[in-house]
């Protein structure tokens, strides 16, 4: 199994996290934690995707996976090659003109969302000889989408993102103060940009931070959990829901 990363063009980095190329010589079942969302273009091979609470479904040539609110997995056939694109929350509206809540835990054909321009980008990526050429084709695709929609999307809620990234998990009332709109409007904005309510997103980000602490070498559960879980059983339950395994299993996978 091989995985390579490549950065998007600087002016696109607020909307696109990274490009990556994945390949495997043998069949592989890949467990994945809750994510922000991404696009995957199948260069060769295929597989099935198992989203939270759903049966497996075949992977199309180029598909968009919305934000996931739970762990999921993908089974790739032998000799599968994939070009992937991580989409940031502000990218849903700015690039694709969609409400993130409509995409949660679901897969869509990329051309149905992005239209005719997507066909050209898929073909360019498929014909590219190396990762930089693939990335350049993706850059052109997203730059075109951004220019097309530049005057049609609302300002990005920086305060909401900062609230989610705060390791101290401040209360909802703190978020309402920062957003300076009603609780109902805050909830609507959160679902539109991130795909879920602030409370659910806070649980997701809390579990992802715990996983990052394990990756960095923390071992004691009180250190990896942080201050916001009721007890160890609550921590394990939430971690497993969003990451797909227990903290102990996750730590073992990192050491393997």
PDB file of N, CA, C and O in Angstrom, residues 134-160:
ATOM      1  N   UNK A 134      -1.304  15.709 -11.744  1.00  0.00           N
ATOM      2  CA  UNK A 134      -2.656  15.499 -11.222  1.00  0.00           C
ATOM      3  C   UNK A 134      -3.095  16.687 -10.378  1.00  0.00           C
ATOM      4  O   UNK A 134      -4.219  17.189 -10.506  1.00  0.00           O
ATOM      5  N   UNK A 135      -2.207  17.138  -9.497  1.00  0.00           N
ATOM      6  CA  UNK A 135      -2.516  18.270  -8.621  1.00  0.00           C
ATOM      7  C   UNK A 135      -2.793  19.530  -9.434  1.00  0.00           C
ATOM      8  O   UNK A 135      -3.701  20.307  -9.109  1.00  0.00           O
ATOM      9  N   UNK A 136      -2.016  19.754 -10.490  1.00  0.00           N
ATOM     10  CA  UNK A 136      -2.213  20.931 -11.330  1.00  0.00           C
ATOM     11  C   UNK A 136      -3.582  20.890 -12.004  1.00  0.00           C
ATOM     12  O   UNK A 136      -4.263  21.917 -12.122  1.00  0.00           O
ATOM     13  N   UNK A 137      -4.003  19.697 -12.447  1.00  0.00           N
ATOM     14  CA  UNK A 137      -5.324  19.560 -13.062  1.00  0.00           C
ATOM     15  C   UNK A 137      -6.420  19.855 -12.043  1.00  0.00           C
ATOM     16  O   UNK A 137      -7.410  20.530 -12.346  1.00  0.00           O
ATOM     17  N   UNK A 138      -6.245  19.360 -10.822  1.00  0.00           N
ATOM     18  CA  UNK A 138      -7.224  19.624  -9.763  1.00  0.00           C
ATOM     19  C   UNK A 138      -7.250  21.109  -9.404  1.00  0.00           C
ATOM     20  O   UNK A 138      -8.319  21.685  -9.178  1.00  0.00           O
ATOM     21  N   UNK A 139      -6.074  21.752  -9.376  1.00  0.00           N
ATOM     22  CA  UNK A 139      -6.011  23.197  -9.110  1.00  0.00           C
ATOM     23  C   UNK A 139      -6.838  23.975 -10.127  1.00  0.00           C
ATOM     24  O   UNK A 139      -7.591  24.892  -9.776  1.00  0.00           O
ATOM     25  N   UNK A 140      -6.699  23.641 -11.388  1.00  0.00           N
ATOM     26  CA  UNK A 140      -7.447  24.339 -12.436  1.00  0.00           C
ATOM     27  C   UNK A 140      -8.949  24.123 -12.257  1.00  0.00           C
ATOM     28  O   UNK A 140      -9.753  25.052 -12.436  1.00  0.00           O
ATOM     29  N   UNK A 141      -9.326  22.913 -11.884  1.00  0.00           N
ATOM     30  CA  UNK A 141     -10.728  22.586 -11.666  1.00  0.00           C
ATOM     31  C   UNK A 141     -11.320  23.444 -10.542  1.00  0.00           C
ATOM     32  O   UNK A 141     -12.356  24.095 -10.711  1.00  0.00           O
ATOM     33  N   UNK A 142     -10.630  23.494  -9.419  1.00  0.00           N
ATOM     34  CA  UNK A 142     -11.161  24.230  -8.274  1.00  0.00           C
ATOM     35  C   UNK A 142     -11.081  25.743  -8.472  1.00  0.00           C
ATOM     36  O   UNK A 142     -11.955  26.478  -8.011  1.00  0.00           O
ATOM     37  N   UNK A 143     -10.051  26.212  -9.145  1.00  0.00           N
ATOM     38  CA  UNK A 143      -9.959  27.645  -9.438  1.00  0.00           C
ATOM     39  C   UNK A 143     -11.129  28.076 -10.320  1.00  0.00           C
ATOM     40  O   UNK A 143     -11.704  29.160 -10.119  1.00  0.00           O
ATOM     41  N   UNK A 144     -11.502  27.233 -11.271  1.00  0.00           N
ATOM     42  CA  UNK A 144     -12.643  27.528 -12.126  1.00  0.00           C
ATOM     43  C   UNK A 144     -13.949  27.552 -11.345  1.00  0.00           C
ATOM     44  O   UNK A 144     -14.784  28.440 -11.539  1.00  0.00           O
ATOM     45  N   UNK A 145     -14.121  26.589 -10.441  1.00  0.00           N
ATOM     46  CA  UNK A 145     -15.320  26.559  -9.607  1.00  0.00           C
ATOM     47  C   UNK A 145     -15.392  27.788  -8.703  1.00  0.00           C
ATOM     48  O   UNK A 145     -16.452  28.396  -8.533  1.00  0.00           O
ATOM     49  N   UNK A 146     -14.246  28.149  -8.125  1.00  0.00           N
ATOM     50  CA  UNK A 146     -14.207  29.287  -7.210  1.00  0.00           C
ATOM     51  C   UNK A 146     -14.552  30.585  -7.935  1.00  0.00           C
ATOM     52  O   UNK A 146     -15.318  31.416  -7.426  1.00  0.00           O
ATOM     53  N   UNK A 147     -14.013  30.764  -9.116  1.00  0.00           N
ATOM     54  CA  UNK A 147     -14.287  31.978  -9.885  1.00  0.00           C
ATOM     55  C   UNK A 147     -15.764  32.034 -10.281  1.00  0.00           C
ATOM     56  O   UNK A 147     -16.401  33.100 -10.243  1.00  0.00           O
ATOM     57  N   UNK A 148     -16.312  30.885 -10.612  1.00  0.00           N
ATOM     58  CA  UNK A 148     -17.716  30.827 -11.029  1.00  0.00           C
ATOM     59  C   UNK A 148     -18.653  31.215  -9.897  1.00  0.00           C
ATOM     60  O   UNK A 148     -19.694  31.849 -10.116  1.00  0.00           O
ATOM     61  N   UNK A 149     -18.290  30.874  -8.661  1.00  0.00           N
ATOM     62  CA  UNK A 149     -19.178  31.080  -7.527  1.00  0.00           C
ATOM     63  C   UNK A 149     -18.732  32.217  -6.613  1.00  0.00           C
ATOM     64  O   UNK A 149     -19.324  32.425  -5.547  1.00  0.00           O
ATOM     65  N   UNK A 150     -17.732  32.965  -6.995  1.00  0.00           N
ATOM     66  CA  UNK A 150     -17.096  33.919  -6.084  1.00  0.00           C
ATOM     67  C   UNK A 150     -18.086  34.893  -5.441  1.00  0.00           C
ATOM     68  O   UNK A 150     -17.920  35.272  -4.277  1.00  0.00           O
ATOM     69  N   UNK A 151     -19.086  35.318  -6.150  1.00  0.00           N
ATOM     70  CA  UNK A 151     -20.020  36.320  -5.615  1.00  0.00           C
ATOM     71  C   UNK A 151     -21.297  35.702  -5.042  1.00  0.00           C
ATOM     72  O   UNK A 151     -22.238  36.415  -4.737  1.00  0.00           O
ATOM     73  N   UNK A 152     -21.313  34.402  -4.895  1.00  0.00           N
ATOM     74  CA  UNK A 152     -22.561  33.751  -4.520  1.00  0.00           C
ATOM     75  C   UNK A 152     -22.541  33.119  -3.127  1.00  0.00           C
ATOM     76  O   UNK A 152     -23.525  32.497  -2.737  1.00  0.00           O
ATOM     77  N   UNK A 153     -21.449  33.199  -2.394  1.00  0.00           N
ATOM     78  CA  UNK A 153     -21.447  32.536  -1.100  1.00  0.00           C
ATOM     79  C   UNK A 153     -21.231  33.523   0.036  1.00  0.00           C
ATOM     80  O   UNK A 153     -20.629  34.576  -0.135  1.00  0.00           O
ATOM     81  N   UNK A 154     -21.752  33.170   1.211  1.00  0.00           N
ATOM     82  CA  UNK A 154     -21.722  34.035   2.386  1.00  0.00           C
ATOM     83  C   UNK A 154     -20.352  33.990   3.051  1.00  0.00           C
ATOM     84  O   UNK A 154     -19.581  33.045   2.860  1.00  0.00           O
ATOM     85  N   UNK A 155     -20.033  34.997   3.865  1.00  0.00           N
ATOM     86  CA  UNK A 155     -18.762  34.997   4.597  1.00  0.00           C
ATOM     87  C   UNK A 155     -18.641  33.758   5.485  1.00  0.00           C
ATOM     88  O   UNK A 155     -19.627  33.271   6.040  1.00  0.00           O
ATOM     89  N   UNK A 156     -17.432  33.270   5.601  1.00  0.00           N
ATOM     90  CA  UNK A 156     -17.187  32.056   6.388  1.00  0.00           C
ATOM     91  C   UNK A 156     -17.219  32.383   7.885  1.00  0.00           C
ATOM     92  O   UNK A 156     -16.634  33.378   8.313  1.00  0.00           O
ATOM     93  N   UNK A 157     -17.896  31.560   8.713  1.00  0.00           N
ATOM     94  CA  UNK A 157     -17.989  31.839  10.153  1.00  0.00           C
ATOM     95  C   UNK A 157     -16.722  31.439  10.909  1.00  0.00           C
ATOM     96  O   UNK A 157     -16.631  30.347  11.481  1.00  0.00           O
ATOM     97  N   UNK A 158     -15.734  32.308  10.908  1.00  0.00           N
ATOM     98  CA  UNK A 158     -14.464  32.011  11.569  1.00  0.00           C
ATOM     99  C   UNK A 158     -14.669  31.702  13.059  1.00  0.00           C
ATOM    100  O   UNK A 158     -13.992  30.836  13.620  1.00  0.00           O
ATOM    101  N   UNK A 159     -15.614  32.409  13.702  1.00  0.00           N
ATOM    102  CA  UNK A 159     -15.841  32.191  15.127  1.00  0.00           C
ATOM    103  C   UNK A 159     -16.303  30.786  15.429  1.00  0.00           C
ATOM    104  O   UNK A 159     -15.915  30.201  16.456  1.00  0.00           O
ATOM    105  N   UNK A 160     -17.107  30.211  14.553  1.00  0.00           N
ATOM    106  CA  UNK A 160     -17.578  28.840  14.741  1.00  0.00           C
ATOM    107  C   UNK A 160     -16.425  27.857  14.633  1.00  0.00           C
ATOM    108  O   UNK A 160     -16.302  26.931  15.446  1.00  0.00           O
TER     109      UNK A 160
END
